[in-house]
Amino acid sequence: MARDIVIWPNKVLTTPTKPVTDFGEGLTKLLDEMTESMKEAEGIGIAATQIGVSLRCAWVGREDGTFFEIINPQILDKSGPVVLEEGCLSVPDYFDKTPRFHKVKVKYQDRVGEWHELEAEGRLAHVLQHEIDHLDGHVFVDHLSALKRGLILEKMRKLQKALQRQKKE
Ligand code: CO
């Protein structure tokens, strides 16, 4: 079942996640719920924190429209600083230029606990950095100025209030 996407600055989004240690049915169920929530919201990636679960796992979208899960990911190397337009399901309707790297090398586990190493560049590298940021308790707005972050905070508080009102009706 699709779950509501948590809106920044909810605490679950600003707290580093715990590593996944149990690669059983619970993880499969969580990954399924994350996929459904991401598809409903039309995202190209989603972290567990975005449906309120503080565990180190996320889905990452490839350019061909397929997705793969990353469990306990680590960035091993990054190179080529770039500035890219970025958005996030947890910060609806806001996009801004964010400092990132063109290339990253990551290692991660899959749903059965097997380790993989991946060198990615371009959009895939971008999505990986965005999702791993989430798992470290960061959202892309953390890379922006304090002034911008303040304005986004105001916007998100208004949005939260409007959503709560909608739910009551
Ligand atoms: Co995001």
CSV table of N, CA and C and ligand atoms in Angstrom, one decimal:
chain,number,residue,atom,x,y,z
A,1,MET,N,0.8,-1.2,0.0
A,1,MET,CA,0.0,0.0,0.0
A,1,MET,C,0.9,1.3,0.0
A,2,ALA,N,0.5,2.2,-0.8
A,2,ALA,CA,1.2,3.5,-0.8
A,2,ALA,C,1.0,4.2,0.5
A,3,ARG,N,2.1,4.8,1.0
A,3,ARG,CA,2.0,5.6,2.2
A,3,ARG,C,2.2,7.1,1.9
A,4,ASP,N,1.7,7.9,2.8
A,4,ASP,CA,1.9,9.4,2.6
A,4,ASP,C,3.4,9.7,2.7
A,5,ILE,N,3.8,10.6,1.8
A,5,ILE,CA,5.2,11.0,1.8
A,5,ILE,C,5.4,12.1,2.9
A,6,VAL,N,6.4,11.9,3.7
A,6,VAL,CA,6.8,12.8,4.8
A,6,VAL,C,7.3,14.1,4.3
A,7,ILE,N,6.9,15.2,4.8
A,7,ILE,CA,7.3,16.5,4.3
A,7,ILE,C,8.4,17.1,5.2
A,8,TRP,N,9.5,17.6,4.6
A,8,TRP,CA,10.5,18.3,5.3
A,8,TRP,C,10.0,19.5,6.1
A,9,PRO,N,10.4,19.8,7.3
A,9,PRO,CA,11.5,19.3,8.0
A,9,PRO,C,11.2,18.2,9.1
A,10,ASN,N,10.3,17.3,8.8
A,10,ASN,CA,9.9,16.3,9.8
A,10,ASN,C,11.2,15.6,10.3
A,11,LYS,N,11.2,15.3,11.6
A,11,LYS,CA,12.4,14.8,12.3
A,11,LYS,C,13.0,13.5,11.6
A,12,VAL,N,12.2,12.7,11.1
A,12,VAL,CA,12.6,11.4,10.5
A,12,VAL,C,13.5,11.7,9.3
A,13,LEU,N,13.3,12.9,8.7
A,13,LEU,CA,14.1,13.3,7.5
A,13,LEU,C,15.4,13.9,7.8
A,14,THR,N,15.5,14.4,9.1
A,14,THR,CA,16.7,15.1,9.5
A,14,THR,C,17.6,14.3,10.5
A,15,THR,N,17.3,13.0,10.6
A,15,THR,CA,18.0,12.2,11.5
A,15,THR,C,18.7,11.0,10.7
A,16,PRO,N,20.0,10.8,10.9
A,16,PRO,CA,20.7,9.7,10.2
A,16,PRO,C,20.0,8.3,10.5
A,17,THR,N,19.9,7.5,9.5
A,17,THR,CA,19.1,6.2,9.6
A,17,THR,C,20.0,5.1,10.2
A,18,LYS,N,19.4,4.1,10.7
A,18,LYS,CA,20.1,2.9,11.2
A,18,LYS,C,20.3,1.9,10.1
A,19,PRO,N,21.5,1.2,10.2
A,19,PRO,CA,21.8,0.2,9.1
A,19,PRO,C,20.7,-0.9,9.1
A,20,VAL,N,20.5,-1.5,8.0
A,20,VAL,CA,19.6,-2.7,7.9
A,20,VAL,C,20.4,-3.9,8.3
A,21,THR,N,19.9,-4.7,9.2
A,21,THR,CA,20.6,-5.9,9.6
A,21,THR,C,19.8,-7.1,9.3
A,22,ASP,N,18.5,-7.0,9.1
A,22,ASP,CA,17.6,-8.1,8.9
A,22,ASP,C,17.1,-8.1,7.4
A,23,PHE,N,17.6,-9.0,6.7
A,23,PHE,CA,17.3,-9.1,5.2
A,23,PHE,C,16.1,-10.1,5.0
A,24,GLY,N,15.1,-9.9,5.8
A,24,GLY,CA,14.0,-10.9,5.7
A,24,GLY,C,12.8,-10.3,5.1
A,25,GLU,N,11.6,-10.9,5.4
A,25,GLU,CA,10.3,-10.5,4.9
A,25,GLU,C,10.0,-9.0,5.2
A,26,GLY,N,10.4,-8.6,6.4
A,26,GLY,CA,10.1,-7.2,6.8
A,26,GLY,C,10.7,-6.2,5.8
A,27,LEU,N,11.9,-6.5,5.3
A,27,LEU,CA,12.6,-5.6,4.4
A,27,LEU,C,11.9,-5.6,3.0
A,28,THR,N,11.5,-6.8,2.6
A,28,THR,CA,10.8,-6.9,1.3
A,28,THR,C,9.5,-6.1,1.4
A,29,LYS,N,8.8,-6.2,2.5
A,29,LYS,CA,7.5,-5.5,2.6
A,29,LYS,C,7.8,-4.0,2.6
A,30,LEU,N,8.8,-3.5,3.3
A,30,LEU,CA,9.1,-2.1,3.3
A,30,LEU,C,9.5,-1.6,1.9
A,31,LEU,N,10.3,-2.4,1.2
A,31,LEU,CA,10.7,-2.0,-0.2
A,31,LEU,C,9.5,-1.9,-1.1
A,32,ASP,N,8.5,-2.8,-0.9
A,32,ASP,CA,7.3,-2.8,-1.7
A,32,ASP,C,6.5,-1.5,-1.4
A,33,GLU,N,6.4,-1.2,-0.1
A,33,GLU,CA,5.6,0.0,0.2
A,33,GLU,C,6.3,1.3,-0.3
A,34,MET,N,7.6,1.2,-0.2
A,34,MET,CA,8.4,2.4,-0.8
A,34,MET,C,8.2,2.6,-2.3
A,35,THR,N,8.2,1.4,-3.0
A,35,THR,CA,8.0,1.5,-4.5
A,35,THR,C,6.6,2.1,-4.8
A,36,GLU,N,5.6,1.6,-4.1
A,36,GLU,CA,4.2,2.0,-4.4
A,36,GLU,C,4.1,3.5,-4.0
A,37,SER,N,4.7,3.9,-2.9
A,37,SER,CA,4.6,5.3,-2.6
A,37,SER,C,5.3,6.2,-3.6
A,38,MET,N,6.4,5.7,-4.1
A,38,MET,CA,7.2,6.5,-5.1
A,38,MET,C,6.5,6.6,-6.4
A,39,LYS,N,5.9,5.5,-6.8
A,39,LYS,CA,5.2,5.5,-8.1
A,39,LYS,C,4.0,6.4,-8.0
A,40,GLU,N,3.2,6.3,-6.9
A,40,GLU,CA,2.1,7.2,-6.8
A,40,GLU,C,2.5,8.7,-6.8
A,41,ALA,N,3.6,9.0,-6.2
A,41,ALA,CA,4.1,10.4,-6.2
A,41,ALA,C,4.9,10.7,-7.4
A,42,GLU,N,5.1,9.8,-8.3
A,42,GLU,CA,5.9,10.0,-9.6
A,42,GLU,C,7.3,10.4,-9.3
A,43,GLY,N,8.0,9.7,-8.4
A,43,GLY,CA,9.4,10.1,-8.1
A,43,GLY,C,10.3,9.2,-8.9
A,44,ILE,N,11.6,9.6,-8.9
A,44,ILE,CA,12.6,8.8,-9.6
A,44,ILE,C,13.6,8.2,-8.6
A,45,GLY,N,13.2,8.2,-7.3
A,45,GLY,CA,13.9,7.6,-6.2
A,45,GLY,C,13.1,7.9,-4.9
A,46,ILE,N,13.4,7.0,-3.9
A,46,ILE,CA,12.8,7.3,-2.6
A,46,ILE,C,13.6,6.6,-1.5
A,47,ALA,N,13.7,7.3,-0.4
A,47,ALA,CA,14.4,6.7,0.8
A,47,ALA,C,13.3,6.3,1.8
A,48,ALA,N,13.7,5.3,2.6
A,48,ALA,CA,12.8,4.8,3.6
A,48,ALA,C,12.2,5.9,4.5
A,49,THR,N,13.1,6.9,4.8
A,49,THR,CA,12.7,8.0,5.7
A,49,THR,C,11.5,8.7,5.2
A,50,GLN,N,11.3,8.7,3.8
A,50,GLN,CA,10.3,9.5,3.2
A,50,GLN,C,8.9,8.9,3.4
A,51,ILE,N,8.9,7.6,3.9
A,51,ILE,CA,7.6,7.1,4.4
A,51,ILE,C,7.7,6.8,5.9
A,52,GLY,N,8.6,7.5,6.5
A,52,GLY,CA,8.6,7.5,8.0
A,52,GLY,C,9.4,6.4,8.7
A,53,VAL,N,10.3,5.7,7.9
A,53,VAL,CA,11.0,4.6,8.5
A,53,VAL,C,12.5,4.9,8.5
A,54,SER,N,13.2,4.9,9.7
A,54,SER,CA,14.5,5.4,9.8
A,54,SER,C,15.5,4.2,9.6
A,55,LEU,N,15.5,3.6,8.3
A,55,LEU,CA,16.4,2.5,8.0
A,55,LEU,C,17.2,2.9,6.7
A,56,ARG,N,18.4,2.4,6.7
A,56,ARG,CA,19.3,2.7,5.6
A,56,ARG,C,19.0,2.0,4.3
A,57,CYS,N,17.9,2.3,3.7
A,57,CYS,CA,17.6,1.7,2.4
A,57,CYS,C,16.8,2.7,1.5
A,58,ALA,N,17.0,2.5,0.2
A,58,ALA,CA,16.3,3.5,-0.8
A,58,ALA,C,16.2,2.8,-2.1
A,59,TRP,N,15.3,3.4,-3.0
A,59,TRP,CA,15.2,3.0,-4.4
A,59,TRP,C,15.9,4.0,-5.2
A,60,VAL,N,16.5,3.6,-6.3
A,60,VAL,CA,17.2,4.5,-7.2
A,60,VAL,C,16.7,4.3,-8.6
A,61,GLY,N,16.3,5.3,-9.3
A,61,GLY,CA,15.8,5.2,-10.7
A,61,GLY,C,16.9,5.3,-11.7
A,62,ARG,N,17.0,4.3,-12.6
A,62,ARG,CA,17.9,4.4,-13.8
A,62,ARG,C,17.2,5.3,-14.9
A,63,GLU,N,18.1,5.7,-15.8
A,63,GLU,CA,17.6,6.5,-16.9
A,63,GLU,C,16.6,5.8,-17.8
A,64,ASP,N,16.6,4.4,-17.9
A,64,ASP,CA,15.7,3.7,-18.7
A,64,ASP,C,14.4,3.4,-18.0
A,65,GLY,N,14.2,4.0,-16.8
A,65,GLY,CA,12.9,3.9,-16.2
A,65,GLY,C,12.8,2.7,-15.2
A,66,THR,N,13.8,1.9,-15.1
A,66,THR,CA,13.8,0.8,-14.1
A,66,THR,C,14.4,1.3,-12.8
A,67,PHE,N,14.3,0.6,-11.7
A,67,PHE,CA,14.7,1.0,-10.4
A,67,PHE,C,15.5,-0.2,-9.8
A,68,PHE,N,16.4,0.1,-8.9
A,68,PHE,CA,17.1,-0.9,-8.1
A,68,PHE,C,17.2,-0.4,-6.6
A,69,GLU,N,17.2,-1.4,-5.7
A,69,GLU,CA,17.3,-1.0,-4.3
A,69,GLU,C,18.7,-0.9,-3.8
A,70,ILE,N,19.0,0.1,-2.9
A,70,ILE,CA,20.3,0.2,-2.3
A,70,ILE,C,20.1,0.1,-0.8
A,71,ILE,N,20.8,-0.9,-0.2
A,71,ILE,CA,20.7,-1.2,1.2
A,71,ILE,C,22.1,-0.9,1.8
A,72,ASN,N,22.2,-0.1,2.9
A,72,ASN,CA,23.4,0.2,3.6
A,72,ASN,C,24.5,0.8,2.6
A,73,PRO,N,24.1,1.7,1.8
A,73,PRO,CA,25.0,2.2,0.8
A,73,PRO,C,26.1,3.1,1.4
A,74,GLN,N,27.3,3.2,0.7
A,74,GLN,CA,28.3,4.1,1.1
A,74,GLN,C,28.9,4.7,-0.2
A,75,ILE,N,29.2,6.0,-0.1
A,75,ILE,CA,30.0,6.6,-1.2
A,75,ILE,C,31.4,6.4,-1.0
A,76,LEU,N,32.1,5.7,-2.0
A,76,LEU,CA,33.5,5.4,-1.8
A,76,LEU,C,34.4,6.5,-2.4
A,77,ASP,N,33.8,7.1,-3.5
A,77,ASP,CA,34.6,8.1,-4.2
A,77,ASP,C,33.7,9.0,-5.0
A,78,LYS,N,34.0,10.3,-5.1
A,78,LYS,CA,33.3,11.2,-5.9
A,78,LYS,C,34.2,12.2,-6.6
A,79,SER,N,33.8,12.6,-7.8
A,79,SER,CA,34.7,13.5,-8.6
A,79,SER,C,33.9,14.4,-9.5
A,80,GLY,N,34.5,15.5,-9.9
A,80,GLY,CA,33.8,16.4,-10.9
A,80,GLY,C,32.7,17.2,-10.3
A,81,PRO,N,33.0,18.3,-9.5
A,81,PRO,CA,31.9,19.1,-9.0
A,81,PRO,C,31.0,19.6,-10.0
A,82,VAL,N,29.7,19.6,-9.9
A,82,VAL,CA,28.7,20.2,-10.8
A,82,VAL,C,27.6,20.8,-10.0
A,83,VAL,N,26.8,21.7,-10.6
A,83,VAL,CA,25.7,22.2,-9.9
A,83,VAL,C,24.4,21.8,-10.8
A,84,LEU,N,23.5,21.2,-10.1
A,84,LEU,CA,22.4,20.6,-10.8
A,84,LEU,C,21.0,21.0,-10.2
A,85,GLU,N,20.0,21.2,-11.1
A,85,GLU,CA,18.7,21.5,-10.6
A,85,GLU,C,18.1,20.3,-9.9
A,86,GLU,N,17.6,20.5,-8.7
A,86,GLU,CA,17.2,19.3,-7.9
A,86,GLU,C,15.8,19.6,-7.3
A,87,GLY,N,15.1,18.5,-7.1
A,87,GLY,CA,13.8,18.6,-6.3
A,87,GLY,C,13.7,17.3,-5.5
A,88,CYS,N,12.6,17.2,-4.7
A,88,CYS,CA,12.5,16.1,-3.8
A,88,CYS,C,11.0,15.9,-3.4
A,89,LEU,N,10.5,14.7,-3.4
A,89,LEU,CA,9.1,14.4,-3.0
A,89,LEU,C,8.8,15.0,-1.7
A,90,SER,N,9.8,15.1,-0.8
A,90,SER,CA,9.5,15.6,0.6
A,90,SER,C,9.6,17.2,0.7
A,91,VAL,N,9.9,17.8,-0.5
A,91,VAL,CA,9.9,19.3,-0.5
A,91,VAL,C,9.1,19.6,-1.8
A,92,PRO,N,7.8,19.4,-1.8
A,92,PRO,CA,7.0,19.5,-3.0
A,92,PRO,C,7.1,20.9,-3.7
A,93,ASP,N,7.1,20.9,-5.0
A,93,ASP,CA,7.0,22.2,-5.8
A,93,ASP,C,8.1,23.1,-5.5
A,94,TYR,N,9.3,22.6,-5.2
A,94,TYR,CA,10.4,23.5,-5.0
A,94,TYR,C,11.6,22.9,-5.7
A,95,PHE,N,12.3,23.6,-6.6
A,95,PHE,CA,13.5,23.1,-7.3
A,95,PHE,C,14.6,24.2,-7.2
A,96,ASP,N,15.8,23.7,-7.0
A,96,ASP,CA,16.9,24.7,-7.0
A,96,ASP,C,18.2,24.0,-7.4
A,97,LYS,N,19.1,24.9,-7.8
A,97,LYS,CA,20.5,24.4,-8.2
A,97,LYS,C,21.2,24.0,-6.9
A,98,THR,N,21.8,22.8,-7.0
A,98,THR,CA,22.4,22.1,-5.8
A,98,THR,C,23.8,21.6,-6.2
A,99,PRO,N,24.8,21.9,-5.3
A,99,PRO,CA,26.1,21.3,-5.6
A,99,PRO,C,26.2,19.8,-5.5
A,100,ARG,N,26.7,19.1,-6.5
A,100,ARG,CA,26.8,17.7,-6.5
A,100,ARG,C,28.1,17.3,-7.2
A,101,PHE,N,28.3,16.0,-7.5
A,101,PHE,CA,29.4,15.5,-8.2
A,101,PHE,C,29.0,14.7,-9.5
A,102,HIS,N,29.7,14.9,-10.6
A,102,HIS,CA,29.3,14.2,-11.8
A,102,HIS,C,29.5,12.7,-11.7
A,103,LYS,N,30.5,12.3,-11.0
A,103,LYS,CA,30.8,10.8,-10.9
A,103,LYS,C,30.8,10.4,-9.4
A,104,VAL,N,30.3,9.2,-9.2
A,104,VAL,CA,30.4,8.6,-7.8
A,104,VAL,C,30.7,7.1,-8.0
A,105,LYS,N,31.4,6.6,-7.0
A,105,LYS,CA,31.6,5.2,-6.8
A,105,LYS,C,30.9,4.8,-5.5
A,106,VAL,N,30.0,3.9,-5.5
A,106,VAL,CA,29.3,3.5,-4.3
A,106,VAL,C,29.4,2.0,-4.1
A,107,LYS,N,29.2,1.6,-2.9
A,107,LYS,CA,29.0,0.1,-2.6
A,107,LYS,C,27.7,0.0,-1.8
A,108,TYR,N,26.9,-1.0,-2.0
A,108,TYR,CA,25.6,-1.2,-1.4
A,108,TYR,C,25.3,-2.6,-1.4
A,109,GLN,N,24.3,-3.0,-0.5
A,109,GLN,CA,23.8,-4.4,-0.5
A,109,GLN,C,22.4,-4.4,-1.3
A,110,ASP,N,22.1,-5.6,-1.8
A,110,ASP,CA,20.7,-5.7,-2.3
A,110,ASP,C,19.8,-6.3,-1.3
A,111,ARG,N,18.6,-6.7,-1.7
A,111,ARG,CA,17.6,-7.1,-0.7
A,111,ARG,C,17.9,-8.5,0.0
A,112,VAL,N,18.8,-9.2,-0.7
A,112,VAL,CA,19.2,-10.5,0.0
A,112,VAL,C,20.6,-10.3,0.7
A,113,GLY,N,21.1,-9.1,0.7
A,113,GLY,CA,22.3,-8.9,1.5
A,113,GLY,C,23.6,-9.0,0.8
A,114,GLU,N,23.5,-9.2,-0.5
A,114,GLU,CA,24.7,-9.3,-1.3
A,114,GLU,C,25.3,-7.9,-1.6
A,115,TRP,N,26.7,-7.8,-1.6
A,115,TRP,CA,27.3,-6.5,-1.8
A,115,TRP,C,27.6,-6.3,-3.3
A,116,HIS,N,27.4,-5.0,-3.7
A,116,HIS,CA,27.7,-4.6,-5.1
A,116,HIS,C,28.5,-3.3,-5.1
A,117,GLU,N,29.3,-3.1,-6.1
A,117,GLU,CA,30.0,-1.9,-6.3
A,117,GLU,C,29.6,-1.3,-7.6
A,118,LEU,N,29.4,0.0,-7.7
A,118,LEU,CA,28.9,0.6,-8.9
A,118,LEU,C,29.6,2.0,-9.1
A,119,GLU,N,30.0,2.2,-10.3
A,119,GLU,CA,30.5,3.5,-10.7
A,119,GLU,C,29.5,4.1,-11.6
A,120,ALA,N,29.0,5.3,-11.2
A,120,ALA,CA,27.9,5.9,-12.0
A,120,ALA,C,28.3,7.4,-12.3
A,121,GLU,N,27.7,7.9,-13.4
A,121,GLU,CA,27.9,9.3,-13.7
A,121,GLU,C,26.6,9.9,-14.2
A,122,GLY,N,26.5,11.2,-14.3
A,122,GLY,CA,25.3,11.9,-14.8
A,122,GLY,C,24.1,11.7,-13.9
A,123,ARG,N,23.0,11.5,-14.5
A,123,ARG,CA,21.7,11.4,-13.7
A,123,ARG,C,21.7,10.4,-12.7
A,124,LEU,N,22.3,9.2,-13.0
A,124,LEU,CA,22.3,8.1,-12.0
A,124,LEU,C,23.1,8.5,-10.8
A,125,ALA,N,24.3,9.1,-11.1
A,125,ALA,CA,25.1,9.6,-9.9
A,125,ALA,C,24.4,10.6,-9.1
A,126,HIS,N,23.6,11.4,-9.8
A,126,HIS,CA,22.9,12.5,-9.1
A,126,HIS,C,21.8,11.9,-8.2
A,127,VAL,N,21.0,10.9,-8.7
A,127,VAL,CA,20.0,10.3,-7.9
A,127,VAL,C,20.6,9.5,-6.7
A,128,LEU,N,21.8,8.8,-6.9
A,128,LEU,CA,22.5,8.1,-5.8
A,128,LEU,C,22.8,9.1,-4.7
A,129,GLN,N,23.4,10.2,-5.1
A,129,GLN,CA,23.8,11.2,-4.1
A,129,GLN,C,22.6,11.7,-3.3
A,130,HIS,N,21.5,12.0,-4.0
A,130,HIS,CA,20.3,12.5,-3.4
A,130,HIS,C,19.8,11.5,-2.4
A,131,GLU,N,19.7,10.2,-2.8
A,131,GLU,CA,19.1,9.2,-1.9
A,131,GLU,C,20.0,8.9,-0.7
A,132,ILE,N,21.3,8.8,-0.9
A,132,ILE,CA,22.3,8.5,0.2
A,132,ILE,C,22.3,9.7,1.2
A,133,ASP,N,22.1,10.9,0.6
A,133,ASP,CA,22.0,12.1,1.5
A,133,ASP,C,20.8,11.9,2.4
A,134,HIS,N,19.6,11.5,1.9
A,134,HIS,CA,18.4,11.2,2.7
A,134,HIS,C,18.8,10.2,3.9
A,135,LEU,N,19.6,9.2,3.6
A,135,LEU,CA,19.9,8.2,4.6
A,135,LEU,C,20.8,8.7,5.6
A,136,ASP,N,21.6,9.8,5.3
A,136,ASP,CA,22.4,10.4,6.3
A,136,ASP,C,21.7,11.5,7.0
A,137,GLY,N,20.4,11.7,6.8
A,137,GLY,CA,19.6,12.7,7.5
A,137,GLY,C,19.6,14.0,6.8
A,138,HIS,N,19.9,14.1,5.5
A,138,HIS,CA,19.9,15.3,4.8
A,138,HIS,C,19.0,15.4,3.6
A,139,VAL,N,18.5,16.6,3.3
A,139,VAL,CA,17.6,16.9,2.2
A,139,VAL,C,18.4,17.9,1.3
A,140,PHE,N,18.1,18.0,0.0
A,140,PHE,CA,18.9,18.9,-0.8
A,140,PHE,C,18.9,20.3,-0.3
A,141,VAL,N,17.9,20.7,0.4
A,141,VAL,CA,17.8,22.1,0.9
A,141,VAL,C,18.9,22.4,1.9
A,142,ASP,N,19.5,21.4,2.5
A,142,ASP,CA,20.6,21.6,3.4
A,142,ASP,C,21.9,22.1,2.6
A,143,HIS,N,21.9,21.9,1.3
A,143,HIS,CA,23.0,22.5,0.5
A,143,HIS,C,22.8,23.9,0.1
A,144,LEU,N,21.6,24.5,0.4
A,144,LEU,CA,21.3,25.8,0.0
A,144,LEU,C,21.6,26.8,1.1
A,145,SER,N,21.5,28.1,0.8
A,145,SER,CA,21.8,29.1,1.8
A,145,SER,C,20.7,29.1,2.9
A,146,ALA,N,21.1,29.6,4.1
A,146,ALA,CA,20.2,29.7,5.2
A,146,ALA,C,19.0,30.5,4.9
A,147,LEU,N,19.2,31.6,4.1
A,147,LEU,CA,18.1,32.5,3.7
A,147,LEU,C,17.1,31.7,2.9
A,148,LYS,N,17.5,30.9,1.9
A,148,LYS,CA,16.6,30.1,1.0
A,148,LYS,C,15.9,29.1,1.9
A,149,ARG,N,16.7,28.4,2.8
A,149,ARG,CA,16.1,27.4,3.6
A,149,ARG,C,15.0,27.9,4.5
A,150,GLY,N,15.2,29.1,5.0
A,150,GLY,CA,14.2,29.8,5.8
A,150,GLY,C,12.9,30.0,5.0
A,151,LEU,N,13.0,30.4,3.7
A,151,LEU,CA,11.8,30.7,2.9
A,151,LEU,C,11.1,29.3,2.5
A,152,ILE,N,11.9,28.3,2.3
A,152,ILE,CA,11.3,27.0,1.9
A,152,ILE,C,10.6,26.4,3.2
A,153,LEU,N,11.2,26.7,4.3
A,153,LEU,CA,10.6,26.2,5.6
A,153,LEU,C,9.2,26.8,5.8
A,154,GLU,N,9.1,28.1,5.5
A,154,GLU,CA,7.8,28.8,5.6
A,154,GLU,C,6.8,28.2,4.6
A,155,LYS,N,7.3,27.9,3.4
A,155,LYS,CA,6.4,27.3,2.3
A,155,LYS,C,5.9,26.0,2.8
A,156,MET,N,6.8,25.1,3.3
A,156,MET,CA,6.4,23.8,3.7
A,156,MET,C,5.5,23.8,4.9
A,157,ARG,N,5.6,24.8,5.8
A,157,ARG,CA,4.7,24.9,7.0
A,157,ARG,C,3.3,25.2,6.5
A,158,LYS,N,3.2,26.1,5.5
A,158,LYS,CA,1.9,26.4,4.9
A,158,LYS,C,1.3,25.2,4.2
A,159,LEU,N,2.1,24.5,3.5
A,159,LEU,CA,1.6,23.3,2.8
A,159,LEU,C,1.1,22.3,3.8
A,160,GLN,N,1.9,22.0,4.9
A,160,GLN,CA,1.5,21.1,5.9
A,160,GLN,C,0.1,21.4,6.5
A,161,LYS,N,-0.1,22.7,6.7
A,161,LYS,CA,-1.4,23.2,7.3
A,161,LYS,C,-2.5,22.9,6.3
A,162,ALA,N,-2.3,23.2,5.0
A,162,ALA,CA,-3.3,23.0,4.0
A,162,ALA,C,-3.6,21.5,3.9
A,163,LEU,N,-2.6,20.6,4.0
A,163,LEU,CA,-2.8,19.2,3.9
A,163,LEU,C,-3.6,18.7,5.0
A,164,GLN,N,-3.3,19.2,6.2
A,164,GLN,CA,-4.1,18.8,7.4
A,164,GLN,C,-5.5,19.2,7.3
A,165,ARG,N,-5.7,20.4,6.8
A,165,ARG,CA,-7.1,20.9,6.6
A,165,ARG,C,-7.9,20.0,5.6
A,166,GLN,N,-7.2,19.6,4.5
A,166,GLN,CA,-7.8,18.7,3.5
A,166,GLN,C,-8.2,17.4,4.1
A,167,LYS,N,-7.3,16.9,5.0
A,167,LYS,CA,-7.6,15.6,5.7
A,167,LYS,C,-8.9,15.6,6.5
A,168,LYS,N,-9.1,16.8,7.2
A,168,LYS,CA,-10.2,16.9,8.1
A,168,LYS,C,-11.5,17.0,7.3
A,169,GLU,N,-11.5,17.5,6.2
A,169,GLU,CA,-12.7,17.7,5.4
A,169,GLU,C,-13.3,16.4,4.9
B,1,CO,CO,14.3,13.3,-1.9
